[in-house]
């Protein structure tokens, strides 16, 4: 079974990789991804300065999903710029995730990371967890202005990591921004921002930052993720590759993302739960699904969802 894929002209030997944020902050995390069956190494979103993130507890998984308000804990881009060349020994694509608290942070990180030559950059317009900083992806004009400046600087192909949208008008508006800018790929979706999970016994929220509000991931967000993959695939076709993220626990979930139009799939909550061994299981389960449905590759299945 051919599980390989191509994103922005870069070949991936399998279409499964970590979602930025899940087990990818430290050198050890990144090396474990390198040694695993993951098809790529995606870094934690990086900012100019190292950050320890929000106060704990800040990540809780529960039956059906996870809630997080990590607050961008990362080593800072200078550390990732130093680490990336060493990760090349794993002979798989390296995707540098770029974030910031203000536009200048993104531009600084893009310029610095150029020299480390990651294969791709994923510009994160959708972190929901910085108090007082709205998700840029919900402001179409601000997104376009930032991406145009990134385009002027980036020396490798770049894509965007988007928040979930819940209205076709918003999918259309963002697709137009992406087309005008000429981004190479998109990753949809980031966590569903500012959900609330609580413990009725103790009558308390389960995470500390922002009064308990945080990004929701895992099984319960799959329909939202699939809808965003499908909406953008229908708007953009195969001109811009889509990395589906959200709600993937099994090979069936990966298969569903690919049917909707995803060229690759990222794994978040279940990677945190199961560690990097999850990639072998998902690879096996995806191959079984493709075989059962008569496809010989990920490519052959992409976008084949039927409508009634
Ligand atoms: O670090 C986080 O709190 C975080 C980020 Br940057 C993100 O993009 N998505 C998320 O769920 N958490």
PDB file of N, CA, C and O in Angstrom, residues 162 168 205 219 239:
ATOM      1  N   UNK A 162      -4.900  26.908  10.418  1.00  0.00           N
ATOM      2  CA  UNK A 162      -6.093  27.739  10.589  1.00  0.00           C
ATOM      3  C   UNK A 162      -6.954  27.260  11.742  1.00  0.00           C
ATOM      4  O   UNK A 162      -6.978  26.075  12.067  1.00  0.00           O
ATOM      5  N   UNK A 168     -19.804  28.926   5.747  1.00  0.00           N
ATOM      6  CA  UNK A 168     -19.198  28.902   4.413  1.00  0.00           C
ATOM      7  C   UNK A 168     -18.646  30.263   3.971  1.00  0.00           C
ATOM      8  O   UNK A 168     -17.660  30.319   3.226  1.00  0.00           O
ATOM      9  N   UNK A 205     -13.446  23.857  37.276  1.00  0.00           N
ATOM     10  CA  UNK A 205     -12.878  23.713  35.936  1.00  0.00           C
ATOM     11  C   UNK A 205     -11.695  22.750  36.038  1.00  0.00           C
ATOM     12  O   UNK A 205     -11.210  22.474  37.146  1.00  0.00           O
ATOM     13  N   UNK A 219     -11.452  13.247  19.659  1.00  0.00           N
ATOM     14  CA  UNK A 219     -12.551  12.626  18.906  1.00  0.00           C
ATOM     15  C   UNK A 219     -13.740  13.559  18.704  1.00  0.00           C
ATOM     16  O   UNK A 219     -14.356  13.585  17.658  1.00  0.00           O
ATOM     17  N   UNK A 239      -4.786  22.634  -5.936  1.00  0.00           N
ATOM     18  CA  UNK A 239      -3.747  23.658  -6.099  1.00  0.00           C
ATOM     19  C   UNK A 239      -2.981  23.867  -4.794  1.00  0.00           C
ATOM     20  O   UNK A 239      -1.814  24.239  -4.796  1.00  0.00           O
TER      21      UNK A 239
END
